[in-house]
XYZ file of C-alpha atoms in Angstrom:
678
model
C 110.073 64.928 108.224
C 106.764 64.216 106.501
C 106.099 67.732 105.206
C 102.604 67.184 103.797
C 101.364 66.450 107.328
C 103.640 68.875 109.167
C 102.521 71.813 107.025
C 98.916 71.200 108.043
C 100.007 71.088 111.670
C 101.664 74.485 111.215
C 98.636 76.023 109.512
C 96.253 74.614 112.080
C 98.507 75.675 114.948
C 98.773 79.279 113.787
C 95.003 79.443 113.333
C 94.342 77.980 116.790
C 96.746 80.418 118.417
C 95.160 83.407 116.700
C 91.697 82.144 117.599
C 92.668 81.816 121.253
C 94.264 85.250 121.173
C 91.376 87.134 119.557
C 88.227 85.147 120.386
C 85.679 87.933 121.138
C 83.003 87.934 123.789
C 80.927 90.348 121.701
C 78.499 88.165 119.777
C 78.367 90.343 116.663
C 82.098 89.839 115.933
C 82.425 86.116 116.697
C 81.582 84.799 113.254
C 83.633 87.468 111.460
C 86.790 86.684 113.423
C 86.226 82.962 112.944
C 85.974 83.487 109.177
C 89.140 85.587 109.179
C 91.104 82.814 110.892
C 89.598 79.660 109.409
C 89.199 80.748 105.770
C 92.039 83.206 105.612
C 93.092 85.066 102.468
C 96.367 85.679 104.312
C 97.367 81.995 103.913
C 98.391 80.811 100.456
C 99.354 77.258 99.595
C 100.663 74.731 100.212
C 102.605 74.781 96.963
C 104.195 71.466 96.007
C 107.304 70.902 93.930
C 109.091 67.652 93.180
C 112.707 67.732 92.077
C 113.811 64.761 90.019
C 117.335 63.446 90.689
C 120.260 65.243 89.116
C 121.848 63.757 86.028
C 124.721 61.578 87.159
C 128.285 62.277 86.119
C 130.400 59.803 84.198
C 133.233 59.433 86.707
C 131.429 58.249 89.831
C 133.701 59.027 92.769
C 136.884 59.028 90.697
C 136.953 62.418 88.962
C 140.104 63.435 90.861
C 143.244 61.332 90.576
C 144.490 61.640 94.155
C 141.293 60.924 96.107
C 137.689 59.768 95.926
C 134.771 62.132 96.450
C 132.343 61.335 99.230
C 129.466 60.629 96.827
C 129.291 59.911 93.077
C 129.407 63.186 91.178
C 126.483 64.894 89.502
C 126.968 66.037 85.929
C 126.938 69.718 86.896
C 129.570 69.073 89.586
C 131.894 67.543 87.013
C 131.392 70.626 84.819
C 132.313 72.853 87.762
C 135.414 70.805 88.622
C 136.543 70.939 85.011
C 136.066 74.711 84.868
C 137.608 75.943 88.104
C 139.889 72.990 88.781
C 141.494 71.635 85.647
C 141.053 74.763 83.505
C 141.525 77.288 86.305
C 138.684 79.541 85.098
C 136.315 81.664 87.118
C 132.745 80.366 87.295
C 129.267 80.899 88.741
C 127.333 78.018 90.285
C 123.590 78.605 89.839
C 122.101 75.319 91.028
C 119.247 74.641 93.428
C 119.171 73.862 97.103
C 120.638 70.436 97.892
C 122.503 70.230 94.583
C 125.994 70.088 96.065
C 127.002 73.693 95.358
C 129.658 73.628 98.085
C 131.326 70.566 96.589
C 131.462 72.334 93.201
C 134.248 74.568 94.465
C 135.430 72.832 97.638
C 137.053 69.779 96.033
C 139.133 71.856 93.545
C 140.137 74.182 96.405
C 141.245 71.302 98.627
C 143.067 69.591 95.743
C 145.003 72.780 94.978
C 145.807 73.417 98.642
C 147.092 69.856 99.103
C 149.350 70.161 96.053
C 150.604 73.600 97.126
C 151.464 72.298 100.602
C 153.416 69.421 99.087
C 155.411 72.021 97.130
C 156.190 73.828 100.391
C 153.944 76.867 99.803
C 152.800 78.812 102.858
C 150.145 81.463 103.264
C 146.438 81.772 102.500
C 145.656 79.939 99.287
C 141.859 80.266 99.275
C 139.389 82.727 100.793
C 135.710 81.835 101.163
C 133.408 84.762 101.986
C 129.988 84.084 103.572
C 127.131 86.566 104.046
C 126.328 85.266 107.542
C 128.411 83.837 110.370
C 125.900 81.004 110.784
C 126.631 79.794 107.242
C 130.366 80.088 107.846
C 130.069 78.038 111.052
C 128.102 75.317 109.274
C 130.479 75.129 106.320
C 133.502 75.103 108.635
C 132.251 71.885 110.219
C 131.757 70.274 106.798
C 135.247 71.238 105.667
C 136.780 69.879 108.866
C 135.032 66.517 108.445
C 136.052 66.258 104.796
C 139.699 67.044 105.589
C 139.690 64.545 108.458
C 138.277 61.606 106.463
C 140.305 62.119 103.241
C 143.970 61.016 103.544
C 145.003 63.183 100.568
C 143.993 66.290 102.539
C 145.984 65.457 105.660
C 147.699 68.507 107.099
C 145.429 71.101 105.438
C 144.611 73.923 107.852
C 141.384 75.908 107.562
C 140.628 78.876 109.787
C 137.364 80.592 110.683
C 137.951 84.300 111.304
C 134.681 86.079 112.097
C 133.426 88.349 114.844
C 132.439 85.405 117.029
C 133.436 81.901 116.029
C 132.638 78.480 117.379
C 134.419 77.973 120.655
C 134.803 75.327 123.300
C 134.436 75.829 127.045
C 137.016 74.561 129.484
C 137.404 74.842 133.273
C 139.075 78.075 134.319
C 140.325 79.472 137.593
C 138.247 78.941 140.722
C 135.983 76.454 138.958
C 134.640 79.003 136.479
C 134.195 78.324 132.765
C 136.292 80.282 130.295
C 135.985 80.505 126.526
C 138.821 78.994 124.499
C 138.935 79.046 120.696
C 140.186 76.040 118.757
C 143.924 76.257 118.118
C 144.157 73.246 115.783
C 141.935 71.457 113.287
C 139.650 68.749 114.640
C 137.279 66.162 113.274
C 134.356 68.608 113.316
C 135.913 72.062 113.667
C 138.472 74.315 112.033
C 140.898 76.714 113.717
C 139.066 79.602 115.378
C 141.823 81.057 117.565
C 142.594 84.424 115.987
C 146.083 84.758 117.440
C 147.065 81.353 116.103
C 145.874 82.367 112.639
C 147.806 85.647 112.796
C 151.028 83.872 113.722
C 150.585 80.871 111.432
C 148.104 81.699 108.631
C 145.746 78.889 107.559
C 145.631 77.515 104.030
C 141.916 78.314 103.710
C 140.365 81.395 105.321
C 136.615 81.407 106.058
C 135.227 84.834 106.884
C 132.601 87.465 106.044
C 133.147 90.534 103.914
C 133.115 92.994 106.827
C 135.760 91.020 108.722
C 137.836 90.635 105.553
C 137.862 94.431 105.343
C 139.248 94.630 108.891
C 141.851 91.962 108.184
C 143.373 94.088 105.438
C 143.612 97.346 107.426
C 144.054 96.473 111.119
C 147.743 96.455 112.069
C 147.409 93.509 114.445
C 145.970 91.312 111.662
C 148.713 91.857 109.113
C 150.421 88.621 110.124
C 147.710 86.781 108.194
C 149.240 87.972 104.931
C 152.923 87.543 105.872
C 153.495 84.591 103.511
C 151.290 85.740 100.611
C 152.958 86.728 97.362
C 151.100 87.384 94.068
C 150.931 83.651 93.266
C 149.791 82.368 96.664
C 146.070 83.184 96.678
C 144.467 80.978 94.033
C 140.734 80.864 94.879
C 138.292 83.580 95.973
C 134.787 82.247 96.660
C 131.685 84.283 97.555
C 128.849 82.087 98.827
C 125.228 83.228 98.307
C 126.346 85.908 95.870
C 122.782 87.153 95.323
C 122.679 88.573 98.876
C 125.278 91.175 97.916
C 123.141 93.649 96.033
C 122.812 97.408 96.077
C 125.189 99.243 98.387
C 126.431 95.987 99.912
C 127.345 94.680 96.468
C 129.282 97.881 95.787
C 131.110 97.501 99.099
C 132.058 93.926 98.214
C 133.243 94.949 94.740
C 135.500 97.656 96.173
C 136.755 95.247 98.848
C 137.745 92.649 96.240
C 139.623 95.256 94.221
C 141.529 96.318 97.342
C 142.266 92.672 98.155
C 143.624 92.081 94.657
C 145.843 95.159 94.922
C 146.942 94.365 98.483
C 148.085 90.844 97.539
C 149.242 91.673 94.022
C 146.871 89.185 92.358
C 145.242 91.543 89.887
C 145.588 89.234 86.869
C 143.343 86.384 85.652
C 145.225 83.768 87.652
C 142.888 84.312 90.604
C 139.937 81.914 90.209
C 136.728 83.650 91.306
C 133.648 81.606 92.202
C 130.147 82.832 93.034
C 127.406 80.481 94.237
C 123.692 80.827 94.786
C 120.464 78.891 94.347
C 118.718 82.060 93.111
C 121.176 83.721 90.749
C 118.730 84.070 87.898
C 117.584 82.551 84.621
C 120.189 80.114 83.300
C 118.812 80.498 79.766
C 120.118 84.081 79.577
C 123.299 84.395 81.595
C 124.578 87.708 80.287
C 123.054 89.921 83.044
C 124.277 87.471 85.660
C 127.790 87.386 84.221
C 127.929 91.167 83.967
C 126.845 91.553 87.585
C 129.396 88.984 88.798
C 132.092 90.539 86.631
C 131.512 93.914 88.282
C 131.735 92.337 91.740
C 134.851 90.199 91.144
C 136.620 92.543 88.676
C 137.078 89.691 86.242
C 135.495 88.216 83.121
C 133.062 85.302 83.150
C 132.815 83.473 79.828
C 129.412 82.440 78.423
C 130.060 78.818 79.416
C 131.198 79.765 82.932
C 127.700 79.494 84.470
C 127.069 76.026 85.897
C 123.356 75.212 86.014
C 121.762 72.040 87.310
C 120.599 69.271 85.006
C 117.922 66.886 86.222
C 116.629 63.606 84.861
C 113.575 63.579 82.645
C 110.413 61.661 83.457
C 111.238 58.620 81.328
C 114.814 58.434 82.555
C 113.676 58.572 86.183
C 110.826 56.082 85.891
C 112.910 53.717 83.766
C 112.446 51.990 80.459
C 109.664 49.792 81.803
C 107.233 52.525 82.834
C 104.205 50.242 82.895
C 101.739 51.154 85.639
C 101.402 48.246 88.066
C 99.717 49.855 91.075
C 96.381 51.603 91.544
C 94.464 52.714 94.613
C 92.764 50.061 96.728
C 88.976 49.893 96.924
C 87.183 52.946 98.272
C 86.537 51.550 101.755
C 90.208 50.760 102.381
C 91.327 54.167 101.082
C 88.826 56.062 103.232
C 89.806 54.090 106.326
C 93.478 54.807 105.689
C 93.224 58.574 105.135
C 90.863 58.919 108.101
C 93.770 58.251 110.497
C 95.046 61.268 112.421
C 97.230 62.127 115.416
C 100.169 59.948 114.455
C 102.980 59.700 116.982
C 105.765 58.538 114.646
C 106.465 58.511 110.905
C 106.402 54.707 110.990
C 102.754 54.805 112.098
C 101.946 57.069 109.167
C 103.556 54.773 106.617
C 101.921 51.580 107.884
C 98.528 53.317 107.992
C 98.747 54.645 104.429
C 100.397 51.720 102.597
C 97.197 49.597 102.279
C 95.489 52.459 100.424
C 98.054 52.514 97.631
C 99.159 48.901 97.177
C 96.667 46.116 96.490
C 98.997 43.240 95.603
C 99.120 41.209 98.810
C 102.733 40.022 98.432
C 104.151 43.491 97.754
C 101.975 45.077 100.441
C 103.120 42.486 102.968
C 106.777 43.079 102.162
C 106.381 46.851 102.426
C 104.461 46.616 105.708
C 106.998 44.247 107.278
C 109.989 46.411 106.342
C 108.453 49.889 106.539
C 110.977 51.239 109.059
C 114.071 49.578 107.562
C 116.498 50.956 104.991
C 115.738 48.154 102.529
C 112.000 48.725 102.986
C 112.291 52.424 102.196
C 114.301 51.671 99.054
C 111.722 49.061 98.041
C 108.936 51.593 98.604
C 110.675 54.014 96.261
C 110.938 51.454 93.474
C 107.254 50.483 93.809
C 106.038 54.089 93.890
C 107.560 54.609 90.440
C 105.044 52.070 89.135
C 102.006 53.764 90.755
C 99.509 55.697 88.644
C 99.034 58.500 91.186
C 102.777 58.991 91.690
C 103.325 59.274 87.946
C 100.456 61.766 87.765
C 102.071 63.724 90.580
C 105.421 63.750 88.770
C 103.924 65.000 85.528
C 102.134 67.805 87.367
C 104.654 69.089 89.922
C 108.122 68.192 88.651
C 108.727 71.356 86.636
C 107.485 74.153 88.912
C 105.668 74.782 92.166
C 101.940 74.128 91.855
C 99.082 74.362 94.308
C 97.530 71.366 95.975
C 94.319 72.218 94.094
C 96.110 71.908 90.743
C 97.378 68.442 91.636
C 94.084 67.211 93.047
C 92.254 68.382 89.909
C 94.526 66.089 87.896
C 94.127 63.266 90.402
C 90.315 63.411 90.407
C 90.257 62.109 86.854
C 91.559 58.781 88.162
C 89.418 58.623 91.328
C 85.981 57.137 91.825
C 83.072 59.463 92.576
C 83.113 58.652 96.298
C 86.826 59.468 96.592
C 86.921 62.728 94.653
C 86.008 64.884 97.649
C 88.847 63.210 99.582
C 91.506 64.007 96.955
C 93.439 66.463 99.229
C 93.718 63.825 101.981
C 94.807 61.175 99.447
C 97.442 63.550 98.086
C 98.749 64.265 101.604
C 99.039 60.518 102.216
C 100.846 59.971 98.902
C 103.300 62.795 99.661
C 104.000 61.242 103.060
C 105.021 57.977 101.370
C 107.115 59.890 98.825
C 108.954 61.685 101.644
C 109.625 58.345 103.370
C 110.937 56.540 100.282
C 114.643 56.377 99.466
C 116.747 55.622 96.392
C 120.435 54.862 95.807
C 122.878 57.314 94.264
C 123.789 56.767 90.639
C 125.951 53.657 90.503
C 125.592 52.994 94.229
C 125.508 49.319 95.163
C 122.808 48.015 97.491
C 124.710 44.906 98.527
C 125.768 45.413 101.211
C 123.066 47.945 101.976
C 124.494 51.423 102.763
C 123.326 53.352 105.837
C 120.264 55.547 105.458
C 122.271 58.798 105.499
C 124.157 57.674 102.375
C 120.970 57.219 100.336
C 119.088 59.824 98.331
C 115.482 60.776 98.832
C 113.364 59.306 96.060
C 112.749 62.858 94.817
C 113.348 66.265 96.321
C 110.025 67.193 97.926
C 109.377 70.837 98.765
C 106.190 72.241 100.283
C 105.729 75.976 100.716
C 103.039 77.817 102.632
C 102.869 81.616 102.589
C 101.555 83.493 105.612
C 100.863 87.195 105.212
C 100.980 89.306 108.349
C 97.603 90.517 109.646
C 98.676 94.113 109.619
C 96.042 96.790 110.114
C 93.005 94.521 110.315
C 89.853 96.498 109.546
C 86.193 95.542 109.751
C 83.115 96.689 107.861
C 80.257 98.167 109.899
C 76.917 96.383 110.032
C 74.227 95.229 112.413
C 74.235 91.829 110.690
C 77.072 89.567 111.856
C 77.132 87.784 108.479
C 77.796 91.123 106.797
C 80.868 92.041 108.878
C 84.073 91.374 106.946
C 87.486 91.429 108.625
C 90.502 91.802 106.371
C 94.004 93.211 106.293
C 94.134 96.737 104.911
C 96.412 95.586 102.086
C 93.754 93.215 100.733
C 90.978 95.841 100.559
C 92.871 98.920 99.347
C 90.979 98.904 96.060
C 87.615 98.351 97.750
C 86.489 101.637 99.255
C 82.778 101.072 98.790
C 82.157 100.728 102.547
C 83.376 102.144 105.821
C 86.175 100.031 107.290
C 87.546 100.670 110.781
C 90.166 98.989 112.987
C 88.923 96.491 115.575
C 89.692 97.133 119.242
C 89.376 94.548 122.007
C 89.750 94.418 125.786
C 92.438 91.964 126.900
C 90.513 91.073 130.054
C 86.926 90.445 128.949
C 87.332 90.373 125.130
C 84.669 93.035 124.555
C 85.135 94.043 120.918
C 84.232 97.126 118.901
C 85.332 99.556 116.214
C 88.052 102.176 116.753
C 87.868 105.622 115.196
C 88.525 109.331 115.636
C 85.628 111.766 116.129
C 86.132 115.473 116.822
C 83.244 116.863 118.929
C 82.128 119.321 116.282
C 81.811 116.686 113.547
C 78.874 114.381 113.018
C 80.839 111.720 111.140
C 83.616 109.426 112.293
C 86.943 109.507 110.502
C 88.145 106.505 108.493
C 91.761 107.616 108.001
C 93.802 104.700 109.307
C 96.907 106.879 109.627
C 95.046 109.243 111.931
C 93.384 106.463 113.926
C 96.548 104.463 114.514
C 98.699 107.475 115.355
C 96.055 108.588 117.859
C 95.817 105.150 119.460
C 99.553 104.592 119.791
C 100.122 108.090 121.178
C 99.256 106.533 124.552
C 95.657 107.652 124.222
C 96.589 111.318 124.515
C 94.410 112.205 121.527
C 91.123 113.269 123.084
C 89.325 112.732 119.749
C 89.843 108.965 119.920
C 86.546 107.085 120.094
C 85.313 103.524 120.360
C 82.064 102.199 118.938
C 80.529 99.028 120.382
C 77.521 97.066 119.140
C 74.583 98.190 121.289
C 74.793 96.555 124.731
C 71.775 94.953 126.335
C 69.760 97.476 128.342
C 69.971 95.299 131.453
C 73.765 95.182 131.262
C 75.471 97.294 133.926
C 78.144 99.338 132.205
C 81.303 100.663 133.847
C 81.490 103.802 131.679
C 79.107 106.381 130.357
C 78.197 105.743 126.713
C 76.007 107.436 124.129
C 73.420 105.720 121.953
C 73.964 106.325 118.271
C 73.350 104.770 114.863
C 76.468 104.414 112.727
C 76.206 104.435 108.938
C 78.240 101.604 107.444
C 78.703 103.520 104.186
C 79.784 107.065 105.084
C 80.403 106.950 108.848
C 77.681 109.389 109.755
C 76.387 109.192 113.338
C 72.637 109.579 113.819
C 71.456 110.779 117.227
C 67.906 109.459 116.751
C 66.619 106.152 115.366
C 66.113 106.512 111.618
C 65.530 104.198 108.656
C 68.139 105.787 106.382
C 71.335 107.745 106.820
C 70.568 111.468 106.590
C 73.839 112.039 104.753
C 74.022 109.282 102.106
C 70.528 107.678 102.398
C 72.057 104.231 103.063
C 69.966 101.759 105.025
C 73.097 100.105 106.453
C 72.808 101.514 109.974
C 74.254 99.773 113.024
C 73.005 100.625 116.531
C 76.119 101.381 118.585
C 77.268 102.737 121.892
C 79.763 105.573 121.456
C 82.508 105.932 124.053
C 84.668 109.025 123.625
C 85.052 110.322 127.163
C 88.240 111.848 128.532
C 89.963 111.868 131.883
C 92.742 113.828 133.541
C 96.208 112.353 133.791
C 99.397 113.557 135.455
C 102.306 113.768 133.030
C 105.902 114.476 133.965
C 107.260 117.602 132.372
C 110.894 118.627 132.156
C 111.553 122.347 132.319
C 114.679 124.487 132.116
C 115.331 124.533 135.847
C 113.210 121.846 137.436
C 111.017 118.882 136.672
C 107.329 118.873 137.449
C 103.978 117.372 136.612
C 101.014 118.728 134.752
C 97.456 117.529 134.370
C 96.370 116.877 130.792
C 93.201 115.490 129.261
C 93.567 112.080 127.595
C 91.194 109.572 126.068
C 89.702 107.387 128.795
C 90.479 103.842 127.653
C 88.248 102.209 130.255
C 86.477 99.045 129.156
C 82.722 99.690 129.387
C 82.043 96.082 130.425
C 84.746 95.117 132.948
C 86.117 98.546 133.854
C 89.754 97.675 133.107
C 92.052 100.505 132.049
C 95.149 100.149 129.878
C 93.910 96.844 128.444
C 92.710 97.887 124.989
C 94.500 96.296 122.020
C 94.048 96.444 118.273
C 93.433 93.075 116.613
C 96.253 92.065 114.290
C 99.400 89.960 114.072
C 102.672 91.017 112.487
C 105.307 88.861 110.831
C 107.297 88.206 113.991
C 104.277 86.918 115.939
C 103.026 84.691 113.127
C 106.539 83.342 112.549
C 106.859 82.547 116.255
C 103.556 80.648 116.239
C 104.583 78.744 113.106
C 107.989 77.801 114.519
C 106.444 76.614 117.776
C 104.184 74.226 115.880
C 106.975 73.211 113.514
C 109.238 72.165 116.358
C 106.522 70.501 118.428
C 105.134 68.451 115.511
C 105.760 64.744 116.273
C 106.350 64.044 112.558
C 109.257 66.503 112.463
C 112.163 64.957 114.369
C 114.673 67.463 112.907
C 114.496 70.706 114.887
C 116.172 72.979 112.385
C 115.298 76.465 111.217
C 116.856 79.145 109.072
C 115.245 82.577 109.188
C 116.089 85.340 106.729
C 115.512 88.973 107.638
C 115.930 92.297 105.877
C 118.459 93.604 108.378
C 120.648 92.623 111.292
C 118.315 94.493 113.644
C 115.270 92.547 112.426
C 117.158 89.272 112.724
C 118.250 90.019 116.296
C 114.727 91.023 117.348
C 112.965 88.097 115.692
C 115.441 85.495 116.890
C 115.008 86.632 120.493
C 111.243 86.881 120.132
C 110.925 83.399 118.645
């Protein structure tokens, strides 16, 4: 993926979808809705962060005596292996995303299990608890592949025991398909058959905390523990420990204490491991250790928190940090960044390279090998010598910063004609950074390893924040330039003007203000609670009213309306044309048509002995322009809708070949709804 270009595709796609959804036919609102969508305060970012490579360990792939690790070890991984492997101490892994947290505990677990099997031990020797089944499924595949490709781990059995595990489909009776769980380990899967695990417990149990609770109390599951004595269970791992907070954290703490008592492993021999990318501030680990100690019922020493360690600027760039590359001349740069609508990442790279590399020999080599592994490694080494890349590193390598912050630094090195194009130049530079590759520490490039075995040049993260357009309100004015649409949350402290929800007809897009107006009152109500509750009560509130900018006299209306002047300050309705509001003396008066008529509707009523119908008066939601009923909607977009629009653009972007998504929600119910909606 080239995230600097994909993120713009997502932002543009969400804006286009909202524009198509809410484009009004009422002229007075057109510019206000366009401003809301195109210059939105509800979009923040992108924020850019570069992660320099992790400090390499001293052992390469040879930390363990009986096998090689898949990749050379990072320094923090060696610390973790020393702690929980050789010293047998509990630890907390608080390193970032992509830092190899799983390997920090997985290799010591597999080493112990292999040794225990050689000694003839049976039973569950390690339990790994995940907060979500999706994470357990993903990790199960990784464990299966690692066991399969490492001879020292031959014979290790891992089992996935969750509510619904990965399963294979096989032909059943009468040509139907039946679901069959995996009964044995495979190259990409662990054991998922529950009955097999009950009869012959796996060495490593992958589960979630709710299922682990069942496994200790359900009679039919007691076979899992048939071979466990107090010395059998050696490792207890909780992945994403930070997700277990509040009541859920208390549940987990009680569960672990019951597990310790059930298996008789209440001493310090049990090695407890908690992992998370967001466990807290590594400079002060006491609160973190206290929290983890309460969960695991054990003690975590001050040196038991493993934090990541990354290279510094000079170490990453190298001893010879002389700048060798500058931008090309202005014409070449402008031609390069003017390219759009790329079909493949290779097109992007070949279009942008001439803007950043002037030396003809180096540029030719990079252009000729742009889509090869060697070319991407070469690009990485040359970027380290570029002035703009070094500026980018110094600005965004320590924390997330806005694009504006980076471009302000870049403008100091740009000519006057290029300064206004700094955002486009930065997007092009980030595309090249995302494409570049670098070897692991100590990795040989002869012969050249496959692309999947190489590191990214740096870890590149772009974040864009989209706030839901909840309760969109609009100021009242006869001047379209003076109408401001905004989410209620952004204008809570600004009560200087009347702000009302915006209502629109789905059929003809006629747009107006929504309010509540009792007949005996001369002012409209601005209470959003009252307005929304009235609207969503299926229009049964007869005080509901709609206010439209004054229609043309020649326009044939489908409903009876009243001519009024609405004060944009206090909400007073004037029956006659006046220069100032009679209530607050404001000159901000908007000529409107008031529609607050009612109609009769048959409603089913359920009595004590029989059902019946009754006629009640309800707000008549007829559109005054097209005559449609039941087609009025309030303008706004909640999190689920915006997320769906963003995901659609993310997956359809041609520069994003990896269709992957992880979505976090506050509850299982939210997750189920949003997943289905998306």
